[in-house]
Coordinates of C-alpha atoms and ligand atoms in Angstrom, one line a residue:
Chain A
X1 CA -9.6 61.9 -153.1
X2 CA -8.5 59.2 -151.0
X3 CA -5.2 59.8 -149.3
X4 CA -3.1 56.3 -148.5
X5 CA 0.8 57.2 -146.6
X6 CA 2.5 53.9 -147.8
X7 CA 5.9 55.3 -146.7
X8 CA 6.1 54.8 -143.0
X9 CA 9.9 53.9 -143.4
X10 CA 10.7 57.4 -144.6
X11 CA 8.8 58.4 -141.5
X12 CA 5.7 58.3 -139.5
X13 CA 3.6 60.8 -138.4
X14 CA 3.4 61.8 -134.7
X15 CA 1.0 59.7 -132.9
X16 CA -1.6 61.8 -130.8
X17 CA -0.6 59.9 -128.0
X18 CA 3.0 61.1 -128.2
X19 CA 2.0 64.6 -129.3
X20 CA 0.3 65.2 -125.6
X21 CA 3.2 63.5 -123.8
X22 CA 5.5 66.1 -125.7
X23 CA 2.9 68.9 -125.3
X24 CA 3.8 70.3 -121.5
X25 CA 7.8 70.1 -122.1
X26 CA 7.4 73.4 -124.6
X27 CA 5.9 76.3 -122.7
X28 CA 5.1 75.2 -118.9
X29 CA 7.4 72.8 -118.0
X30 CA 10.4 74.1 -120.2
X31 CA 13.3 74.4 -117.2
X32 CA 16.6 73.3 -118.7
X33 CA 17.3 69.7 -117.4
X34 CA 21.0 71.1 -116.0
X35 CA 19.2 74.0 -114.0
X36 CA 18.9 73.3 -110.2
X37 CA 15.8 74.8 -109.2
X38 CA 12.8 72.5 -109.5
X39 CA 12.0 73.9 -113.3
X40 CA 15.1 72.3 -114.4
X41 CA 14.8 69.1 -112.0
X42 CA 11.1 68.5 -113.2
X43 CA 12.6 68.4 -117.0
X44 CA 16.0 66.6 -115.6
X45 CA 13.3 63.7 -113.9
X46 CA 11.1 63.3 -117.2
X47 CA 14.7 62.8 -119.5
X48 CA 16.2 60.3 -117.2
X49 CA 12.6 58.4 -116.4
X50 CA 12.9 58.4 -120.6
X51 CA 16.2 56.9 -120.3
X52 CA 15.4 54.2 -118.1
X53 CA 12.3 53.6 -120.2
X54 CA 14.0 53.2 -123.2
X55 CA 17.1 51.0 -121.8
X56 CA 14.8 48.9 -120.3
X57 CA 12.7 48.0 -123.6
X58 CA 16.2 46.8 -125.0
X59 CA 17.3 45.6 -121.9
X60 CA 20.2 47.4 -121.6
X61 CA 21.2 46.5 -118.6
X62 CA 25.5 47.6 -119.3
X63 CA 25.2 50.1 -121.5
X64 CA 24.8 54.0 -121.3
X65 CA 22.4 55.6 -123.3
X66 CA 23.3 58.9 -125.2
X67 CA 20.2 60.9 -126.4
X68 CA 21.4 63.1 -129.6
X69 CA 19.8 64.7 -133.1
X70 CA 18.7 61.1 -134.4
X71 CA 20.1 58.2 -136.3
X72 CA 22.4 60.0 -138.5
X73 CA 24.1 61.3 -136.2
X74 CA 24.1 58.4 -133.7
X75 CA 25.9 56.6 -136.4
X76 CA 27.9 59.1 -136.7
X77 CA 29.1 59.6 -132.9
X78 CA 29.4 55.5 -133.1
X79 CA 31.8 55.1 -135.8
X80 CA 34.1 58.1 -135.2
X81 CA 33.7 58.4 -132.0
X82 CA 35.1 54.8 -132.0
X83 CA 37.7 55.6 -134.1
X84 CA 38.7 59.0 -133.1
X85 CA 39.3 57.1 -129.4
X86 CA 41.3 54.2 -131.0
X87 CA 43.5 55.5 -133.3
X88 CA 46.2 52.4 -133.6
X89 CA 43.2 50.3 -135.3
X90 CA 42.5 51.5 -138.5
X91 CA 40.3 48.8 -140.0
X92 CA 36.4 49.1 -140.0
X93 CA 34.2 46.6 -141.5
X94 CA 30.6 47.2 -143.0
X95 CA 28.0 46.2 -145.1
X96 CA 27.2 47.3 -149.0
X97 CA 23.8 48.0 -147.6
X98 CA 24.0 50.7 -144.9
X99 CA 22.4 53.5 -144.2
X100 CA 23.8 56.4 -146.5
X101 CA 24.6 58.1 -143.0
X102 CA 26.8 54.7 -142.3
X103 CA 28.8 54.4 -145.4
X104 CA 29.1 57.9 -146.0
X105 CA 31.0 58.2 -142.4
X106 CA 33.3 55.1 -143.5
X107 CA 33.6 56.7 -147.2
X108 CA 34.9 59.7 -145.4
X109 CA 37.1 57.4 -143.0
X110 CA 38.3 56.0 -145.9
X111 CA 39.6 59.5 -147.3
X112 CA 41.7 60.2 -143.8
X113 CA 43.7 56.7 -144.3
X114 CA 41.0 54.0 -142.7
X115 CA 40.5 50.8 -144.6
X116 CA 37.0 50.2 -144.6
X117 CA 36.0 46.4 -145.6
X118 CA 32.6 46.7 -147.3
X119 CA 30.5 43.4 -146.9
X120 CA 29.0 42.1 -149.5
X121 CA 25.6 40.4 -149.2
X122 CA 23.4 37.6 -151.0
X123 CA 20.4 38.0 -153.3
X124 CA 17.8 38.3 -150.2
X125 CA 20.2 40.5 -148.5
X126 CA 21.9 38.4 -145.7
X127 CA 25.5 39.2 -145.0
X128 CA 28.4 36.2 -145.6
X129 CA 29.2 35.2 -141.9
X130 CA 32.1 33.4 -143.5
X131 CA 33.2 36.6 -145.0
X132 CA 33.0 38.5 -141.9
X133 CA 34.8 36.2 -140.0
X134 CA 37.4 36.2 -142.8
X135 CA 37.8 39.7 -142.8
X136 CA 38.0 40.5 -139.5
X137 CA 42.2 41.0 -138.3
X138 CA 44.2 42.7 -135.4
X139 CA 43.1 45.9 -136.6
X140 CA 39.8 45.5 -136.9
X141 CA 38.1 48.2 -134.8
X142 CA 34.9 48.3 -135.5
X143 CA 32.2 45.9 -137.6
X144 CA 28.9 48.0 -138.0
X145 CA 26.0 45.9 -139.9
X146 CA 22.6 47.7 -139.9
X147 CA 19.6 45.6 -138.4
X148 CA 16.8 45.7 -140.5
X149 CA 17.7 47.2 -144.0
X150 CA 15.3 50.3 -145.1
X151 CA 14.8 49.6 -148.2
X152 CA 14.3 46.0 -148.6
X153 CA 13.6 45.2 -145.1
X154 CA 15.9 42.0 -144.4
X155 CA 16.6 41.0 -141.2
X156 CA 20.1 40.1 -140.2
X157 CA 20.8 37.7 -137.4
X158 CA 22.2 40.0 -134.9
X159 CA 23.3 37.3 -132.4
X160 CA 25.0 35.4 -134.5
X161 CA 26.6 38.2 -136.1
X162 CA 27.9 39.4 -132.1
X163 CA 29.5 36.0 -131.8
X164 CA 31.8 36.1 -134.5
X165 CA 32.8 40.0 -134.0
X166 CA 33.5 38.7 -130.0
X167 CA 35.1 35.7 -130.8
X168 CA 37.9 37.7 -133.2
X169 CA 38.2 40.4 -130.5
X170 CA 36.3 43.3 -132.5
X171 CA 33.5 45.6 -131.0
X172 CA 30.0 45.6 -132.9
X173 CA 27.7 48.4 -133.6
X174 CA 24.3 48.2 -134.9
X175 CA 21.8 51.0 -137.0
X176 CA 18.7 49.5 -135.8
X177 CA 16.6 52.6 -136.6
X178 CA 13.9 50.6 -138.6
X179 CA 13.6 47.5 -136.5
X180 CA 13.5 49.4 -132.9
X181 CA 10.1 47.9 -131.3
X182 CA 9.3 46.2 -134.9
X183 CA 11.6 43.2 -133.6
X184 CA 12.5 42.6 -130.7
X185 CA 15.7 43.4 -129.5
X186 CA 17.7 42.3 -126.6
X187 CA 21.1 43.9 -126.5
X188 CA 22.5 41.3 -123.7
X189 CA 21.0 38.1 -125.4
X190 CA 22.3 39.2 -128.5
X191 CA 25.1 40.7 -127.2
X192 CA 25.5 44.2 -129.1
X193 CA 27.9 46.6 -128.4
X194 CA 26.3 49.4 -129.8
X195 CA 23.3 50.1 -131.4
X196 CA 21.6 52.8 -133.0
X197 CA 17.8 53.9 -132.5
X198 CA 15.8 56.9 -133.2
X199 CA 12.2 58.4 -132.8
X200 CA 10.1 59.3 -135.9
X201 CA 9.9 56.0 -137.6
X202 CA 8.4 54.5 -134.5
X203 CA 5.3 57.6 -134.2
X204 CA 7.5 60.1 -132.5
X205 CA 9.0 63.6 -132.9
X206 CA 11.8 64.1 -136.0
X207 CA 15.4 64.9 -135.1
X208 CA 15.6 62.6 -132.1
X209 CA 17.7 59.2 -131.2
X210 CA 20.2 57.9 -129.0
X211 CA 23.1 55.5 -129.3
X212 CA 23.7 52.8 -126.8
X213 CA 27.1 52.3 -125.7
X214 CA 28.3 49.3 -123.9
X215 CA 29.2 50.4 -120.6
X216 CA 33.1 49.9 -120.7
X217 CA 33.5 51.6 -124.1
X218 CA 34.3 55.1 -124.5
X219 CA 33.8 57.2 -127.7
X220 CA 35.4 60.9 -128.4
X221 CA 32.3 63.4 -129.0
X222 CA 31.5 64.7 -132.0
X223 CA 30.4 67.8 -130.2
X224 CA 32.4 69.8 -127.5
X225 CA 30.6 72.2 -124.7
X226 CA 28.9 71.8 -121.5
X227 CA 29.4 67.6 -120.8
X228 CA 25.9 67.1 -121.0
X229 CA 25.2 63.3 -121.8
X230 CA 28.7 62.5 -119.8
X231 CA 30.4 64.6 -121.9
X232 CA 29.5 62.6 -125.1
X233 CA 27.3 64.7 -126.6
X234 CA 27.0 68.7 -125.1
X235 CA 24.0 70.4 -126.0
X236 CA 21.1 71.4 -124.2
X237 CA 18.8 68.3 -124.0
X238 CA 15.6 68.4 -126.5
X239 CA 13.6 67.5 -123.5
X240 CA 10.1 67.5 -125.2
X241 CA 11.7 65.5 -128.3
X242 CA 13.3 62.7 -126.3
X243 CA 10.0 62.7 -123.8
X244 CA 8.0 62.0 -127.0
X245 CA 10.8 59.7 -127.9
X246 CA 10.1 57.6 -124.6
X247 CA 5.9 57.5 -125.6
X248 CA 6.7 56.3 -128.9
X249 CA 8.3 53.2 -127.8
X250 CA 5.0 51.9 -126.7
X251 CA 3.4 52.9 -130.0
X252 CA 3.6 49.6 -132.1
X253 CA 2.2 47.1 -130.1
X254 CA 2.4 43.1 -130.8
X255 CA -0.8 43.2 -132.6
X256 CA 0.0 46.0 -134.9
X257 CA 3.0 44.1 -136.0
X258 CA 0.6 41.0 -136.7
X259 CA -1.9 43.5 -138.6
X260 CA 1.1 44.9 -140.6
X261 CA 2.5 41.5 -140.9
X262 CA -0.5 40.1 -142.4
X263 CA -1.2 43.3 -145.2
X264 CA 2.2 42.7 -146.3
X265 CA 1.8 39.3 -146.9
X266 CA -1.5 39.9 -148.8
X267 CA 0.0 42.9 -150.9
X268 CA 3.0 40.9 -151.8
X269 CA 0.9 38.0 -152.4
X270 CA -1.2 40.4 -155.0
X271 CA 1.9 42.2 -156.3
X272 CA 3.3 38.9 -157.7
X273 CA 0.1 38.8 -159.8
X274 CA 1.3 41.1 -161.9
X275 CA 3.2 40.3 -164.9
X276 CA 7.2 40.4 -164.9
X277 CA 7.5 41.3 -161.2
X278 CA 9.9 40.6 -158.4
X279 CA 9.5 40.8 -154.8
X280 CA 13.0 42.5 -153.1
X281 CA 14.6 40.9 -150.4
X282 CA 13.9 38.2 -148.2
X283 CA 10.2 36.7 -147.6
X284 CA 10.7 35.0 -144.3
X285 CA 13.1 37.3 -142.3
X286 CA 11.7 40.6 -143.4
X287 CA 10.3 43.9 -141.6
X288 CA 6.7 43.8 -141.0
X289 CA 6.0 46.7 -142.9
X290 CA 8.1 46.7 -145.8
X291 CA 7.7 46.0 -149.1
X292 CA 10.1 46.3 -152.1
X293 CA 9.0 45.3 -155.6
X294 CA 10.4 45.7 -159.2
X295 CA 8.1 46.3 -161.8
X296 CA 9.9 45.1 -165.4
X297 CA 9.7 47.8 -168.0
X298 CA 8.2 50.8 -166.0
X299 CA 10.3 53.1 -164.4
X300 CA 10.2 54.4 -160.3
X301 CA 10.0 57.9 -160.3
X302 CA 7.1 57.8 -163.4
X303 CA 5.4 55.1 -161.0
X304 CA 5.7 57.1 -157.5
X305 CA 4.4 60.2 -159.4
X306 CA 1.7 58.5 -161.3
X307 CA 0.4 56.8 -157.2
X308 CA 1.3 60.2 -155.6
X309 CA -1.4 61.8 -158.7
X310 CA -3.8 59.0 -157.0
X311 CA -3.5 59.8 -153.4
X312 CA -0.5 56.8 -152.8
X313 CA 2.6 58.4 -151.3
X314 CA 5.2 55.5 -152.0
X315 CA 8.8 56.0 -152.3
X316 CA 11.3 55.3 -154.6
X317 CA 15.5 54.4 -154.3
X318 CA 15.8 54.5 -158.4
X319 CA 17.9 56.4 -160.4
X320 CA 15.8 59.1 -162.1
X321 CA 14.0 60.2 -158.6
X322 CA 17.1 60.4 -156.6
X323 CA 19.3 63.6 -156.4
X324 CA 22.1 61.6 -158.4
X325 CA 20.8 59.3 -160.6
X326 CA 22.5 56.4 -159.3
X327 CA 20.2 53.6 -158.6
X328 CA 19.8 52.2 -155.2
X329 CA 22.8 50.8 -153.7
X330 CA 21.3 47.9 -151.7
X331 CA 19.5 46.6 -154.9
X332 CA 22.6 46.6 -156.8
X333 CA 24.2 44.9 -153.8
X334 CA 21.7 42.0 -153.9
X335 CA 22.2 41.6 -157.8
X336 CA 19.4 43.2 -159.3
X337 CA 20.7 45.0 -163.3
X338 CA 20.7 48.7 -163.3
X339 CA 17.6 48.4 -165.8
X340 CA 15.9 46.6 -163.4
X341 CA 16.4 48.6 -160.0
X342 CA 15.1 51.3 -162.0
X343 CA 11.4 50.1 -162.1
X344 CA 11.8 49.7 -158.1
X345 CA 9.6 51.1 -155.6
X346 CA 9.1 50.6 -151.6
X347 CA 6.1 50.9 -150.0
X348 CA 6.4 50.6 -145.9
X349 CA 2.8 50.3 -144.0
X350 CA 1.7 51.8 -140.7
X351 CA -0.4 50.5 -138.2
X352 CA -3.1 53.3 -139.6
X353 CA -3.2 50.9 -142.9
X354 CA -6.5 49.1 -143.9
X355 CA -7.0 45.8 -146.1
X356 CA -9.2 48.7 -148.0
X357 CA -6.4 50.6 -148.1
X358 CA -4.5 47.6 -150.2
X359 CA -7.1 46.8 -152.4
X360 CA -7.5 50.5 -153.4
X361 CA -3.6 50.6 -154.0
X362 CA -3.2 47.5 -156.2
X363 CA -6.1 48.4 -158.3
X364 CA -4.1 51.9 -159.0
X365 CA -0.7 49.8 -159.4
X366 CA -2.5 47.7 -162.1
X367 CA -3.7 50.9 -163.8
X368 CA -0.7 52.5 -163.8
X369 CA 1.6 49.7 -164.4
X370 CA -0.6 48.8 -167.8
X371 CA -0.3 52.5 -168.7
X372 CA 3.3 53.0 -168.3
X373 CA 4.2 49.8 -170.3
X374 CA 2.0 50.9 -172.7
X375 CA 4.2 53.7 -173.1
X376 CA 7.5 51.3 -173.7
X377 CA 9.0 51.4 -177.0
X378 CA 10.3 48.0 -176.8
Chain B
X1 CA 12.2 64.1 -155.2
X2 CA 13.5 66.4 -157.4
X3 CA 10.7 69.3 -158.8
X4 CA 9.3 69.8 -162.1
X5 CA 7.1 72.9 -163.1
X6 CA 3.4 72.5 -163.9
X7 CA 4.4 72.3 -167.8
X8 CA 6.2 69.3 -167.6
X9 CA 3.6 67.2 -165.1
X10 CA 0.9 68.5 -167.3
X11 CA 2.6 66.7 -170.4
X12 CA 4.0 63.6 -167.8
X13 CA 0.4 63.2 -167.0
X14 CA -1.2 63.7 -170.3
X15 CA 1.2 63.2 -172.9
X16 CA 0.6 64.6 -176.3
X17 CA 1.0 62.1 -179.2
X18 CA 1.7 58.8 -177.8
X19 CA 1.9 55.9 -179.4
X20 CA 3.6 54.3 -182.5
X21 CA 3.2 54.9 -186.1
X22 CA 2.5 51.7 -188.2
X23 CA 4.0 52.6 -191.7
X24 CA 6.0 55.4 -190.3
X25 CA 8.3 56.9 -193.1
X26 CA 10.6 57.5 -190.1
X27 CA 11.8 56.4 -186.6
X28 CA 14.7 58.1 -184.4
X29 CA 15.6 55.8 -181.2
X30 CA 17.7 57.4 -178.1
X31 CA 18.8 55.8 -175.2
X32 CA 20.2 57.4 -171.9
X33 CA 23.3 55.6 -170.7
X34 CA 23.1 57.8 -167.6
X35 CA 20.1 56.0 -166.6
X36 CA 18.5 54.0 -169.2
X37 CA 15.9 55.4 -170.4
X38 CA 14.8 55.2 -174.2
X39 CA 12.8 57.3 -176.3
X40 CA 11.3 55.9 -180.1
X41 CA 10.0 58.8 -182.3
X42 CA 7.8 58.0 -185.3
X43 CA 7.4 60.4 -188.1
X44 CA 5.1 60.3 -191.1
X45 CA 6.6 62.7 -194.2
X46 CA 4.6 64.5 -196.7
X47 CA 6.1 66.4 -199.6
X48 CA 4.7 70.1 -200.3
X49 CA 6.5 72.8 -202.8
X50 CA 9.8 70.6 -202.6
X51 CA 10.0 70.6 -199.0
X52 CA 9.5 67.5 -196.7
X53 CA 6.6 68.3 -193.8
X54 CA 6.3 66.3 -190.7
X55 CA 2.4 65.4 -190.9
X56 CA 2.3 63.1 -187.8
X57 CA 4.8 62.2 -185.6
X58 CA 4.1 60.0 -182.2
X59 CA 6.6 58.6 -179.2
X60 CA 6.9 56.1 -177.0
X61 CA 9.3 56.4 -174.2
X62 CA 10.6 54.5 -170.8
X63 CA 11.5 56.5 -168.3
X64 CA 11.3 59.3 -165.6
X65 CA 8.4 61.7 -165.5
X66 CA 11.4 64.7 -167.4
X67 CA 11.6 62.2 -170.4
X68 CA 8.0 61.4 -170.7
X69 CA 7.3 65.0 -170.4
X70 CA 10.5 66.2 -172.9
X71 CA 9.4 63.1 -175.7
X72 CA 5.8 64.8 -175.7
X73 CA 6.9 68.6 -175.6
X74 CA 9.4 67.6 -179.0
X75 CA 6.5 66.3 -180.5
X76 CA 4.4 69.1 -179.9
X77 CA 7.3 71.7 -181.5
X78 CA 8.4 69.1 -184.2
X79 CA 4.7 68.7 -185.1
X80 CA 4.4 70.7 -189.0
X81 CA 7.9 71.6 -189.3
X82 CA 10.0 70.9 -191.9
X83 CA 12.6 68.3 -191.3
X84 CA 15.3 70.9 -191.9
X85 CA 13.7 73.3 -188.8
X86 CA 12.9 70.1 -186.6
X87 CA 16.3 69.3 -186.9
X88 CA 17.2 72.5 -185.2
X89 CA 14.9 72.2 -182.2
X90 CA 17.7 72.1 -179.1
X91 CA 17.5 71.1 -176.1
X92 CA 17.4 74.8 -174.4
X93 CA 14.0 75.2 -176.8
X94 CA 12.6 72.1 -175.1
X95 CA 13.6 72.9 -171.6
X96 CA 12.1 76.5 -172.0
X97 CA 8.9 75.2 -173.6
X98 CA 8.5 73.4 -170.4
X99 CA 9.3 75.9 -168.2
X100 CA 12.3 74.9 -167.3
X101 CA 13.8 71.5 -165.6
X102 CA 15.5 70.9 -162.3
X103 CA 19.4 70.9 -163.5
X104 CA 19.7 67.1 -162.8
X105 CA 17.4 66.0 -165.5
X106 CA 18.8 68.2 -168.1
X107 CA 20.0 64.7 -169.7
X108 CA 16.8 64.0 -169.9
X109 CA 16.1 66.6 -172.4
X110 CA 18.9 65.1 -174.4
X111 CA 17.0 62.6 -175.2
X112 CA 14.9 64.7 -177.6
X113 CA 17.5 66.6 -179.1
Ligands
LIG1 C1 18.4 52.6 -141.3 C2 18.4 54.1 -141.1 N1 19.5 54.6 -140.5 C3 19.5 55.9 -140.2 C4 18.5 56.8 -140.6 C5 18.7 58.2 -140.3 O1 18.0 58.6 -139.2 P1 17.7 60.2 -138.9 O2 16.7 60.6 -140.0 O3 17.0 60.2 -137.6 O4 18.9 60.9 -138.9 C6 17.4 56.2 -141.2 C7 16.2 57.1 -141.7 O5 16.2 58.1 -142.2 C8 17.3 54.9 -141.5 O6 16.3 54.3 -142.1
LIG2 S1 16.6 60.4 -165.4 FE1 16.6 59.2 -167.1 S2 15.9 60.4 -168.8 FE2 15.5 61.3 -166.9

């Protein structure tokens, strides 16, 4: 059977490319970067030519750059490392479309006396810059707005967003872990404070990322040992995982993005075919590789396993697949019915993905659409 | 994901007795306010020795691959039985018949009962 990965967003695989970068940093060339002798200075050279690497793709030219475990907890060390480092501002503001990792961290905030102004957003996704603006005060420490949203893929305008957090005197971070090298990203044009990125959505190794910090900002550490990182974040460096980290930047290249660009548009385009559909989030600003549809009177999981049974691995935020049954919180924050976000699946494309590929997963879609709703009572 | 034993993607994947009864003598509808879900049971009714049979009962159901898998199990069990045993048939039985489901969806198998 024919096996087509349609969840790139959830991860990627480990491009061969990457795999033989990383290869060397596990059994010959496995000196511990903090070691004098050459062992350790060969692994110290490959982190820090990484580092410059990956600064320079972001152009980051006044910020450090902290390698840790991946996004999570780069969002992590961001937003309570903040706040654990400014304790007279007590006022956060986000979006109702972060990252779990990001409003689970400002949920628990809330819980040791933060108040935590949770943005809302409009029916493609785009945050109110009048409501940001509005909310911002004296005590605002911190405004963190992810980039490109996971499961809907829209885009938010970064710069602009940077203006009005500088202009009111507040610090902005950014979870940019599924736009890093899908959009480009300039963190002096657009002026970001912060910003989180990771590894293995971009064809590299699981359980690496970094957070940039703006150069005169300082953030407590989550973890306390042997100030490596500066002190921010002690642990022994994963030297083969942030090598294969500073391959994978150079994974999706311009013309992968128009390739991915242009199945998108044609799946979308076929999607809307179908009867009582909706496309999720917003057509024009939207990752390359994302796509996020509602299927009226069929429900997610009963779809995902019904593709999965076909060799289509898709993914699903609604209520009966998750661990608890609450439907996705970014498609009740752009306005979709609980009914509705229920019938929701994503599927996210790779640069591995053919037309072919397409054509064989909107037949099955069809098929199993037809069969499901055959199934509804109503 | 959460995971379901073989029984209950067997029956997700080739569900016993779907569809809808034209003249059915009988039709019980659930809904799931946990998620929304919804489950329509048809029954046909024959009389024998004073007792009412269920002689053909179908389902049609929205929802996750638990209550597709539970609505076909019920019908499976209910299938023959007098109305006063079908009545009886509990959640637990259907959960066991399909070897069990992941504690999260045991609301599914309320649907059935
Ligand atoms: C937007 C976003 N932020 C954060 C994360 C978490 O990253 P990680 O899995 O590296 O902890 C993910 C993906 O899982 C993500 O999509
Ligand atoms: S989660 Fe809805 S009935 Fe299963």
């Amino acid at each position: 059977m024919k096996k087509i990965y349609l969840d790139y967003a959830a991860t990627t695989p480990v491009s061969e490319k990457v795999y033989e970068k990383m290869n060397p940093f596990f059994s010959d060339c496995y000196g511990n970067p903090s070691s004098l002798h050459s062992q350790g200075r060969k692994a110290k050279e490959a982190v820090e030519k990484t580092r410059k690497n990956i600064k320079n793709k972001l152009n980051a030219k006044k910020h450090k750059l902290v390698f840790t475990s991946g996004g999570t907890e780069s969002n992590n060390l961001a937003i309570k490392g903040l706040a654990y480092k400014n304790p007279s501002k007590k006022h956060i503001i986000t979006t109702k479309i972060e990252h779990d990792c990001v409003l689970n961290t400002c949920k628990w905030l809330e819980k040791q006396g933060y108040e935590i102004t949770y943005l809302s957003v409009d029916e493609e996704g785009f945050v109110n810059l009048e409501e940001l603006e509005k909310n911002i005060k004296k005590e605002t420490l911190l405004v963190s707005i992810i980039h490109a949203n996971n499961e809907i893929g829209t885009i938010q305008d970064l710069k602009k967003i940077s203006q009005i957090c500088h202009q009111k005197g507040t610090i902005l971070h950014s979870d940019a872990c599924q736009s890093f090298t899908k959009v480009p990203i300039d963190v002096i044009e657009e002026d970001i404070d912060l910003l989180t990125i990771n590894a293995h959505k971009i064809y590299g190794p699981k359980g690496v990322g970094a957070l940039l910090i703006k150069d005169y900002l300082n953030v407590e550490p989550l973890f306390h040992g042997g100030h490596h990182e500066e002190g921010i974040r002690s642990g022994t460096l994963n030297v083969s995982g942030i090598v294969g980290f500073g391959e994978a930047i150079n994974e999706i290249s311009l013309k992968n993005i128009e390739h991915m660009t242009k199945l998108r548009n044609k799946m979308i385009k076929e999607l809307k075919n179908i009867k009582d559909v909706r496309i999720n989030g917003s057509l024009e600003k939207r990752l390359c590789n994302n796509i996020n549809v509602t299927f009226k009177d069929a429900e997610g999981e009963s779809i995902v396993l019904h593709l999965d049974n076909r060799g289509i691995f898709a993914s699903t935020g609604s209520a009966c697949s998750s661990n608890t049954l609450k439907s996705s919180h970014v498609l009740s924050a752009i306005g979709l019915k609980q009914e509705d976000s229920h019938g929701s699946v994503r599927f996210s494309l790779g640069k591995e993905t053919t037309e072919e590929d397409i054509d064989y997963v909107i037949t099955n879609i069809k098929e199993t659409i037809s069969l499901l709703r055959e199934m509804n009572p109503l | 994901m959460v995971e379901y034993s073989k029984k209950v993607m067997d029956n997700f994947f080739r569900p016993k007795n779907m569809g809808e009864i034209k003249e059915a003598d009988g039709v019980g509808k659930v809904g799931n306010k946990v998620c929304g879900d919804i489950m329509y049971i048809y029954i046909k009714v024959e009389k024998k020795e004073n007792k009412e049979y269920i002689k053909e009962i179908k389902f049609k159901t929205l929802g996750c691959a638990a209550a597709i898998a539970t609505s076909s199990i019920i019908t499976e069990i209910a299938k023959g039985k007098t109305i006063e045993d079908a009545k009886k048939i509990t959640k637990e039985d259907v959960a066991e018949q399909l070897g069990g489901l992941p504690p999260i969806k045991m609301h599914c198998s309320n649907l059935s009962s």
